[in-house]
Tab-separated table of C-alpha atoms and ligand atoms in Angstrom:
chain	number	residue	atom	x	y	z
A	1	UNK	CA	0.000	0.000	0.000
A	2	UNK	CA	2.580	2.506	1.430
A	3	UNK	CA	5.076	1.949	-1.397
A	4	UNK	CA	2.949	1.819	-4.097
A	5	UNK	CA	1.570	5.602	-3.090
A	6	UNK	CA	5.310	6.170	-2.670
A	7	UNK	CA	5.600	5.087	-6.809
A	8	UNK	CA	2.384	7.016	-7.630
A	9	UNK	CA	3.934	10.621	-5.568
A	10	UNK	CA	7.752	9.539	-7.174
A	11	UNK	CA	6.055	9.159	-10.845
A	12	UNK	CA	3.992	12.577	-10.162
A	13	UNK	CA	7.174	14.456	-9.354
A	14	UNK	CA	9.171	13.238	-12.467
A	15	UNK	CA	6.298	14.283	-14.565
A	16	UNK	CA	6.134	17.551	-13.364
A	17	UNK	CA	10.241	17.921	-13.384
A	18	UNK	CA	9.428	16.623	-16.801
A	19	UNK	CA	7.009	19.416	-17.543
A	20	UNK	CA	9.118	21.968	-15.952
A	21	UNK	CA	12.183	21.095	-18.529
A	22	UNK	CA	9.660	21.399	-21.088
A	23	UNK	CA	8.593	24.876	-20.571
A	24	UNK	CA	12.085	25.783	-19.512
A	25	UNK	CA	13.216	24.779	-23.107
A	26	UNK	CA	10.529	26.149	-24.870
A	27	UNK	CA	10.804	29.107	-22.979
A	28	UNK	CA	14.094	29.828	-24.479
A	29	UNK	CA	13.126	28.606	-28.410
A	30	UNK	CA	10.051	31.299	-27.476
A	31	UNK	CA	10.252	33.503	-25.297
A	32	UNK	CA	7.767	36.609	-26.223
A	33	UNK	CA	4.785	33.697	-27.011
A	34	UNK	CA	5.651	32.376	-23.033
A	35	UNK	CA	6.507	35.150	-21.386
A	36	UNK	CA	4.238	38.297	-23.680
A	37	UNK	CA	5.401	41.268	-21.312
A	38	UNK	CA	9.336	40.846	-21.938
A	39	UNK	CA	10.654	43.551	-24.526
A	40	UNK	CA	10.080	42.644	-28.004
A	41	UNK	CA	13.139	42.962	-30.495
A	42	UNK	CA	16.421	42.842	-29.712
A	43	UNK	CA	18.480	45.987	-29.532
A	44	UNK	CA	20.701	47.050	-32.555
A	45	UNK	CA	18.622	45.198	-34.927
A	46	UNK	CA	18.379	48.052	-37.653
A	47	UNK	CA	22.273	48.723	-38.280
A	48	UNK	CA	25.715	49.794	-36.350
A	49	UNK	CA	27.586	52.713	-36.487
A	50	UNK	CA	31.073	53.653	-34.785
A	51	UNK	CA	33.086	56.036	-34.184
A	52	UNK	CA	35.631	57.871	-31.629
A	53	UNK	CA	34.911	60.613	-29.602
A	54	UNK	CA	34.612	64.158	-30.936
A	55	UNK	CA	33.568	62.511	-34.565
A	56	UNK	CA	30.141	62.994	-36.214
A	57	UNK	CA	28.539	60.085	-37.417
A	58	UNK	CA	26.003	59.992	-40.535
A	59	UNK	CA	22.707	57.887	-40.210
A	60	UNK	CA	20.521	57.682	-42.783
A	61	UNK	CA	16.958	55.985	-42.489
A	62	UNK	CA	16.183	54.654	-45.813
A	63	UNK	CA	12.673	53.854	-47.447
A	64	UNK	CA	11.139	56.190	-45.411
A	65	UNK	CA	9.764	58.805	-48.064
A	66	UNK	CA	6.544	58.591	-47.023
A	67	UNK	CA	7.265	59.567	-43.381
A	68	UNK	CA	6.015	63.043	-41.623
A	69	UNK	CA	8.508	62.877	-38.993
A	70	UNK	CA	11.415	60.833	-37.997
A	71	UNK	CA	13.430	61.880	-34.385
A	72	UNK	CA	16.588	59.620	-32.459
A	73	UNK	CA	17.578	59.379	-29.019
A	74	UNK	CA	21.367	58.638	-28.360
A	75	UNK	CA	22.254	59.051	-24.416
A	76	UNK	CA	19.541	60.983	-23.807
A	77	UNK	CA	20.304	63.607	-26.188
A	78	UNK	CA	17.657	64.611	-29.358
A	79	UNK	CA	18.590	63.507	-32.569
A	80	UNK	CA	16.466	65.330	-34.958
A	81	UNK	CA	16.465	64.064	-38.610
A	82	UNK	CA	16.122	65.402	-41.784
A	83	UNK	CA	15.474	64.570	-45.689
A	84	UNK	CA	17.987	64.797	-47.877
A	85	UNK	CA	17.669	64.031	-51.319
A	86	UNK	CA	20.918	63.536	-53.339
A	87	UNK	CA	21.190	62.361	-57.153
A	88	UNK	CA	21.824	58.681	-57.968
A	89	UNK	CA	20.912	58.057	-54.017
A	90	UNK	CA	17.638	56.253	-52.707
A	91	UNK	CA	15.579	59.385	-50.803
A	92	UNK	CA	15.450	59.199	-47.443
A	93	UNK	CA	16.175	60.236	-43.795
A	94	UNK	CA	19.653	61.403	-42.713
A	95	UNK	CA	20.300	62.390	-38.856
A	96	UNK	CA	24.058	63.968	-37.736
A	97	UNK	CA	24.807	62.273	-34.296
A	98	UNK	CA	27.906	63.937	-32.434
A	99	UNK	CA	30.138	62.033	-30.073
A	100	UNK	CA	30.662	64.532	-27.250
A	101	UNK	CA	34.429	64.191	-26.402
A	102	UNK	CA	34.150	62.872	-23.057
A	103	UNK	CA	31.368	60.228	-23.911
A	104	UNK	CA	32.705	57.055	-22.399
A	105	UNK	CA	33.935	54.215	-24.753
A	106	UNK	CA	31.437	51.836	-25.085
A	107	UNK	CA	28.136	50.220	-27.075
A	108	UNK	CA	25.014	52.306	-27.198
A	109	UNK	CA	21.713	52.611	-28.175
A	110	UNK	CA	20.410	54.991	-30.861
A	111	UNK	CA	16.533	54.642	-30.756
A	112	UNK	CA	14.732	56.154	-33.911
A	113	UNK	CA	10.760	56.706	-34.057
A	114	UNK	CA	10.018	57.168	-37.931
A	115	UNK	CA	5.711	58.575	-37.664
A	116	UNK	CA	3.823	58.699	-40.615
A	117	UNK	CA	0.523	60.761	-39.752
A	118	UNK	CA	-0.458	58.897	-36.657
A	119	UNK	CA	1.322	55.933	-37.249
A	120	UNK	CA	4.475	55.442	-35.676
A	121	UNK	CA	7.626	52.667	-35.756
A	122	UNK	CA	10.889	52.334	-33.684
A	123	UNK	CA	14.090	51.457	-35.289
A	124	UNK	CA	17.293	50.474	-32.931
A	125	UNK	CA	20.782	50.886	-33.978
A	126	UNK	CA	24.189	49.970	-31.692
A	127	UNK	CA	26.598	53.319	-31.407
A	128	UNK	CA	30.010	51.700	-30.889
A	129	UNK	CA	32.261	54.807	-29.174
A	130	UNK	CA	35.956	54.365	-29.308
A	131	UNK	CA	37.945	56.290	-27.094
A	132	UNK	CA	40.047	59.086	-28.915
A	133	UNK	CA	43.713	59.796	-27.678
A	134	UNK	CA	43.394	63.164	-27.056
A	135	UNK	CA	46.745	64.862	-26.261
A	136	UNK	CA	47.705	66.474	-23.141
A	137	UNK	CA	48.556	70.169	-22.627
A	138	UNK	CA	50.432	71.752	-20.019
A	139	UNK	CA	49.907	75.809	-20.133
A	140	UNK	CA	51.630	78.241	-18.178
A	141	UNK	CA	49.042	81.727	-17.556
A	142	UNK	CA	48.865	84.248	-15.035
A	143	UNK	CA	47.570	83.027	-12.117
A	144	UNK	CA	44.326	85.025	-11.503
A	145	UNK	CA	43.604	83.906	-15.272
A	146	UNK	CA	43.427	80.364	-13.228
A	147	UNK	CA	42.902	80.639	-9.839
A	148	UNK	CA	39.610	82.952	-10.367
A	149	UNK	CA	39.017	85.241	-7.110
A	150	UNK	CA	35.308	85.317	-6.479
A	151	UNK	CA	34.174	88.146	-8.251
A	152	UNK	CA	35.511	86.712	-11.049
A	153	UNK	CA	34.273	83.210	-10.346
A	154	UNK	CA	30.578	84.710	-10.075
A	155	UNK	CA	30.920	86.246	-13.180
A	156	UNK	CA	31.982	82.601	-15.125
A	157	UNK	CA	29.373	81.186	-13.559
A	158	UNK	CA	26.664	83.752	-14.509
A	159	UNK	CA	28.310	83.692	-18.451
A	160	UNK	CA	27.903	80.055	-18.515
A	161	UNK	CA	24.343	80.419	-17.331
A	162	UNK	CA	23.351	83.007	-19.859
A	163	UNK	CA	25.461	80.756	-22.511
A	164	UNK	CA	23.311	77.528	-22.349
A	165	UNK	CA	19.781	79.679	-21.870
A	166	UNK	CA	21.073	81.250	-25.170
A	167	UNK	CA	21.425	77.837	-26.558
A	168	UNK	CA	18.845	75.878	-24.877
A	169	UNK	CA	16.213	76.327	-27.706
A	170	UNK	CA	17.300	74.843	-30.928
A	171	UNK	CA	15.624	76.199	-33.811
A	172	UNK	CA	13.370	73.945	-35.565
A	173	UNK	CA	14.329	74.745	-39.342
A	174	UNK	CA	17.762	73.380	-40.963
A	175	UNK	CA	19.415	76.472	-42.115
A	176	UNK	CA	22.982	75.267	-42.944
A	177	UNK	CA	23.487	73.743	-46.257
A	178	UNK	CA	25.741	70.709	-47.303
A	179	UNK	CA	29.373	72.309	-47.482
A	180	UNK	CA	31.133	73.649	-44.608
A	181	UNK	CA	33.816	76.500	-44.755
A	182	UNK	CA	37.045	77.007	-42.390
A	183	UNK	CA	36.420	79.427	-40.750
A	184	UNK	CA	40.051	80.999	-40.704
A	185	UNK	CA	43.011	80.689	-43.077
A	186	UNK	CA	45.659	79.677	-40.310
A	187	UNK	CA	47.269	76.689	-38.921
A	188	UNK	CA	45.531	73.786	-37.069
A	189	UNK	CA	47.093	73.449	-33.698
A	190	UNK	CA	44.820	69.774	-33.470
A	191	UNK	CA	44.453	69.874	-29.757
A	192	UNK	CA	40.613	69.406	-30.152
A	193	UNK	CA	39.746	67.173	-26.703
A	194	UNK	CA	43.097	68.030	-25.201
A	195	UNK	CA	43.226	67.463	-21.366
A	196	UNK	CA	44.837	70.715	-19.912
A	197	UNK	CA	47.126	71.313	-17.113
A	198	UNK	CA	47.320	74.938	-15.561
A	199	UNK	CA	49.502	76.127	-13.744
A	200	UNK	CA	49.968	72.399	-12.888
A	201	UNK	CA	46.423	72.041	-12.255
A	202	UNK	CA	43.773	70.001	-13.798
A	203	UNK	CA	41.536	71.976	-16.073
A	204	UNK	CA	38.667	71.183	-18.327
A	205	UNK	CA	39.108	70.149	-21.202
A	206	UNK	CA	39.677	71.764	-24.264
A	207	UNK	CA	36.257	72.135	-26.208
A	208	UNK	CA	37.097	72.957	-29.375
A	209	UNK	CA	39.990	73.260	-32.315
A	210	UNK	CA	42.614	76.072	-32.144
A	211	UNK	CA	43.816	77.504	-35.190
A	212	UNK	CA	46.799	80.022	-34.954
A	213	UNK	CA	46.309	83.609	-37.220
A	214	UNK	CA	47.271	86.945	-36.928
A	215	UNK	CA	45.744	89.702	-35.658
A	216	UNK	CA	42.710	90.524	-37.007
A	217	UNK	CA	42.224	87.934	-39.975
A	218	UNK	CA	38.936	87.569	-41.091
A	219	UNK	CA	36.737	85.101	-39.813
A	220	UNK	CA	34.264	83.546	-41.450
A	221	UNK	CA	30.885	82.002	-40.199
A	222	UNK	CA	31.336	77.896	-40.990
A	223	UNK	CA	27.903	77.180	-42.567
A	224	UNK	CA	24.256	79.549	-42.736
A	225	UNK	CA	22.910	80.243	-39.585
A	226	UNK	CA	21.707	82.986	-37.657
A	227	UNK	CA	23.899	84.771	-34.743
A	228	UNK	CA	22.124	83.857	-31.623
A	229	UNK	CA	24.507	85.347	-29.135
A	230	UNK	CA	27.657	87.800	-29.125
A	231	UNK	CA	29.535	88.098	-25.805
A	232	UNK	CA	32.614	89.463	-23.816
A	233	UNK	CA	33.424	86.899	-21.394
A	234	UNK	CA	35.767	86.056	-19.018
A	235	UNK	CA	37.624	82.926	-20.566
A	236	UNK	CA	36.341	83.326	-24.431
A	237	UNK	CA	36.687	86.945	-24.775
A	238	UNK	CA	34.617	88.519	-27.624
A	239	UNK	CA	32.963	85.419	-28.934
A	240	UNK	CA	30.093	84.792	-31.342
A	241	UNK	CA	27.104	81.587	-31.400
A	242	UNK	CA	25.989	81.326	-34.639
A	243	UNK	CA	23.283	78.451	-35.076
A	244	UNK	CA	22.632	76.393	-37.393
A	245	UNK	CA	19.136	74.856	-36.578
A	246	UNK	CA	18.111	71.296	-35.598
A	247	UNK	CA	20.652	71.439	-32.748
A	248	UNK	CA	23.762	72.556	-34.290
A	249	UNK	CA	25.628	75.615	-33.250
A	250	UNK	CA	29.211	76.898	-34.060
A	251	UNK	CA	31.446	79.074	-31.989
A	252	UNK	CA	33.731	81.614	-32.134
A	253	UNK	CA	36.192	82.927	-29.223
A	254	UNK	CA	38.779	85.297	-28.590
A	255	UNK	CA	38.100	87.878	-31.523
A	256	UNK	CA	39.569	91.042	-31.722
A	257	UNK	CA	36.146	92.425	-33.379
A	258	UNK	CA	32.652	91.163	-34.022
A	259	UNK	CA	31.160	92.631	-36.796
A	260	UNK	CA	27.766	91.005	-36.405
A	261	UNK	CA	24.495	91.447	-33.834
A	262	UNK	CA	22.257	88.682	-32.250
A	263	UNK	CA	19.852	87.922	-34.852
A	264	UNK	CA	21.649	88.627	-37.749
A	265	UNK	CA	20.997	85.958	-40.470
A	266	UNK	CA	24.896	84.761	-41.799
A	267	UNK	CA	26.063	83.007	-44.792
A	268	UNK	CA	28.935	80.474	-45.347
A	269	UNK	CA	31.718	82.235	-45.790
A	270	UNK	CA	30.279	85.885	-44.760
A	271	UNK	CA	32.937	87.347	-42.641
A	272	UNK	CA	31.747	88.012	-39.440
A	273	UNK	CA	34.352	89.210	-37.068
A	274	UNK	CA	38.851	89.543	-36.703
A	275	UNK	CA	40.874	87.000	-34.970
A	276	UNK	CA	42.198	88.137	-31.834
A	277	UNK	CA	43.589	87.600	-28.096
A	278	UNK	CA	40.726	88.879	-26.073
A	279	UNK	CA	40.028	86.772	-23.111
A	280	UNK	CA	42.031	84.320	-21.775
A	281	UNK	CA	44.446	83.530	-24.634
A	282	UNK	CA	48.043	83.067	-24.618
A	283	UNK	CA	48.247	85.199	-28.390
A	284	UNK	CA	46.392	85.539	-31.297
A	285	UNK	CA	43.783	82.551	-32.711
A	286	UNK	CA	40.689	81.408	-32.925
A	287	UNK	CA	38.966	78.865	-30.883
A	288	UNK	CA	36.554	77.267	-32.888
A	289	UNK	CA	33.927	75.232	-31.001
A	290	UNK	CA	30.807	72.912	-32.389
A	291	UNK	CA	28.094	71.613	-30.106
A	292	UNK	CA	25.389	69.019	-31.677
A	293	UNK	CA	22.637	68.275	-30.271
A	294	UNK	CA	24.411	68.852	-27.368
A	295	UNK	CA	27.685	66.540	-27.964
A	296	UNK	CA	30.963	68.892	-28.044
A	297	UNK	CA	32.399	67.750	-31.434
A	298	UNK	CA	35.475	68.354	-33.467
A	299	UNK	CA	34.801	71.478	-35.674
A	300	UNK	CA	37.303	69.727	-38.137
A	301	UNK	CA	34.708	66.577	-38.876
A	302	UNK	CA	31.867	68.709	-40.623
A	303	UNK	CA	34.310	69.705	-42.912
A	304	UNK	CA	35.111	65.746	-43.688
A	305	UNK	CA	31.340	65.222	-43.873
A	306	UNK	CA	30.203	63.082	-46.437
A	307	UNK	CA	27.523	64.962	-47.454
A	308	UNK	CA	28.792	67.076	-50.329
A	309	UNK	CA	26.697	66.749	-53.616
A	310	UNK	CA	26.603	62.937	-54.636
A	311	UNK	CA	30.311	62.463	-53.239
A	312	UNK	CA	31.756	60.699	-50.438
A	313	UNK	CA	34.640	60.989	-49.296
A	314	UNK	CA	36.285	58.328	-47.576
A	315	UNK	CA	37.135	59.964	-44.414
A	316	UNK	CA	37.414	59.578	-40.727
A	317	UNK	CA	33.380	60.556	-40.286
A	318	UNK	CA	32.651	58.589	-43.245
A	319	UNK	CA	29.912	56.170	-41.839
A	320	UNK	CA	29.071	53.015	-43.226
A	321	UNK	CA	25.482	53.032	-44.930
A	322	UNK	CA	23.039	50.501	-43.006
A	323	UNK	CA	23.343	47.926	-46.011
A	324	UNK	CA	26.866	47.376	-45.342
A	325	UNK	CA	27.070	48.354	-41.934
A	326	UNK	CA	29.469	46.017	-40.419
A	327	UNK	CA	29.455	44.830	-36.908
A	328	UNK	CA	31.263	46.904	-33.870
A	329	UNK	CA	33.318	43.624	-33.741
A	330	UNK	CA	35.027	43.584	-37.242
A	331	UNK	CA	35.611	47.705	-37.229
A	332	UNK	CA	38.958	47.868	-36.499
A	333	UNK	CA	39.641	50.789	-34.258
A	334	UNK	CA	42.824	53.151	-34.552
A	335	UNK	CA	44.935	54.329	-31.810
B	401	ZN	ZN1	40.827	77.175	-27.586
């Protein structure tokens, strides 16, 4: 009696360890039919891009003609996106992601919704961000240009303030065209990213690309845009933020003159103030600074954009298209 209730309870308990592989197996052959509240598809799944930081990085959304509106994410940061029509290309989407310099190395999401009247789709791409070598700088300045006393500390802090209100509200339109201009004839000191030491003390570090020029060469604005803000601050001196729309602003720092106002509309090329030494500079240059979308990029990779009528350059920021995007795996990565 007893043992043959022991075979029944023995039999019952290897049927439902039996059952229990069963859905364990299944669960993993399908897991959204088992389990219907875990995430659907799998991150990455429309394409990768990579890239070092500082570099701009081109994605296009093809097939998408038909959409009204088409918007990224990438670290929390807006990507807004834009058509672009080019000849011999497939029409489409294209959205200019920016590294920011001091993004850390690593895989990342870049979540796209493409809406098409009320309609709406999400595409997922993997950002692969390789670390840049960025070099290091050690600068000798007077020391109240460092060690700020704290009249002049509140007076940073209230520029920076009034800085990123001025640029808080990106303008909806695109204004700036495919081809991007230097802003200065001079020479490239390529310390874009550099860590600085002042005075033997850490600093922050440097936001933009240098380029050495006399006194009062022109300088000219990088792309269209209008002039949203002209200052005399502490640490850029007479500076000028020109932007761009859809996120994209340039900058302009330690002019001798400014020969624009806020609200001015500026062409590529127009010049628009003279290199100088104004604020705190160790001589004569111009600091030449690009935020997108919020990312502090290198000025230098719009230039290298491959964006220019029908032609593609094969450049640092040239991107791989998502039909032959290759994995983050087989890019090889430069140090
Ligand atoms: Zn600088």
């Amino acid at each position: 009696m007893m043992t043959a209730l022991k075979q029944v309870q023995l039999r019952v308990s290897r049927l439902d360890r039996t059952l229990i592989m069963a859905a364990v197996l299944l669960s993993s052959v399908f897991p959204v039919e088992l389990f219907p509240n875990t995430p659907p598809a799998p991150r990455g799944l429309d394409g990768q891009y990579s890239g070092k930081q500082g570099q701009v990085l081109v994605v296009k959304v093809k097939g998408e003609e038909q959409a009204t509106e088409v918007k990224g994410t990438f670290l929390d940061r807006a990507i807004p996106f834009f058509r672009e029509f080019r000849p011999g290309e497939p029409a489409g989407y294209i959205g200019l992601l920016g590294i920011d310099m001091q993004d850390d190395p690593g895989t990342y999401e870049l979540a796209v919704e493409v809406k098409q009247g009320e309609q709406a789709k999400q595409l997922s791409f993997h950002v692969l961000v390789a670390k840049e070598k960025f070099a290091v700088e050690h600068l000798k300045l007077p020391k109240d240009k460092v060690d700020l006393d704290e009249k002049s500390l509140a007076r940073w802090k209230a520029e920076q303030q009034l800085v990123q209100q001025a640029l808080a509200e990106n303008s909806r339109l695109k204004l700036w065209r495919s081809n991007f201009v230097e802003p200065v004839n001079g020479k490239r000191t390529g310390i874009f990213g550099s860590v600085r030491i002042m005075n033997g003390q850490a600093r922050n570090p440097h936001n933009g690309e240098d380029i050495g020029a006399p006194m009062g060469a022109d300088v000219a604005a990088t792309n269209d845009g209008v002039v949203r803000l002209t200052v005399d601050h502490i640490f850029s001196g007479r500076g000028i933020f020109v932007d761009h729309g859809l996120g994209f602003y340039s900058m302009y720092f330690h002019l001798s003159e400014i020969l624009v106002k806020d609200g001015d509309l500026v062409k590529a090329g127009q010049i628009i103030g003279k290199v100088g030494a104004t604020g705190r500079a160790t001589g004569p240059h111009l600091h030449w600074g690009v935020k997108l979308n919020g990312a502090r990029v290198n000025p230098y990779a719009l230039l290298d954009l491959p964006l220019k009528n029908g032609v593609t350059p094969p450049t640092a920021a040239t991107v791989p298209t998502l039909e032959t995007a290759p994995t983050p795996q087989t890019v090889p990565v430069r140090e």
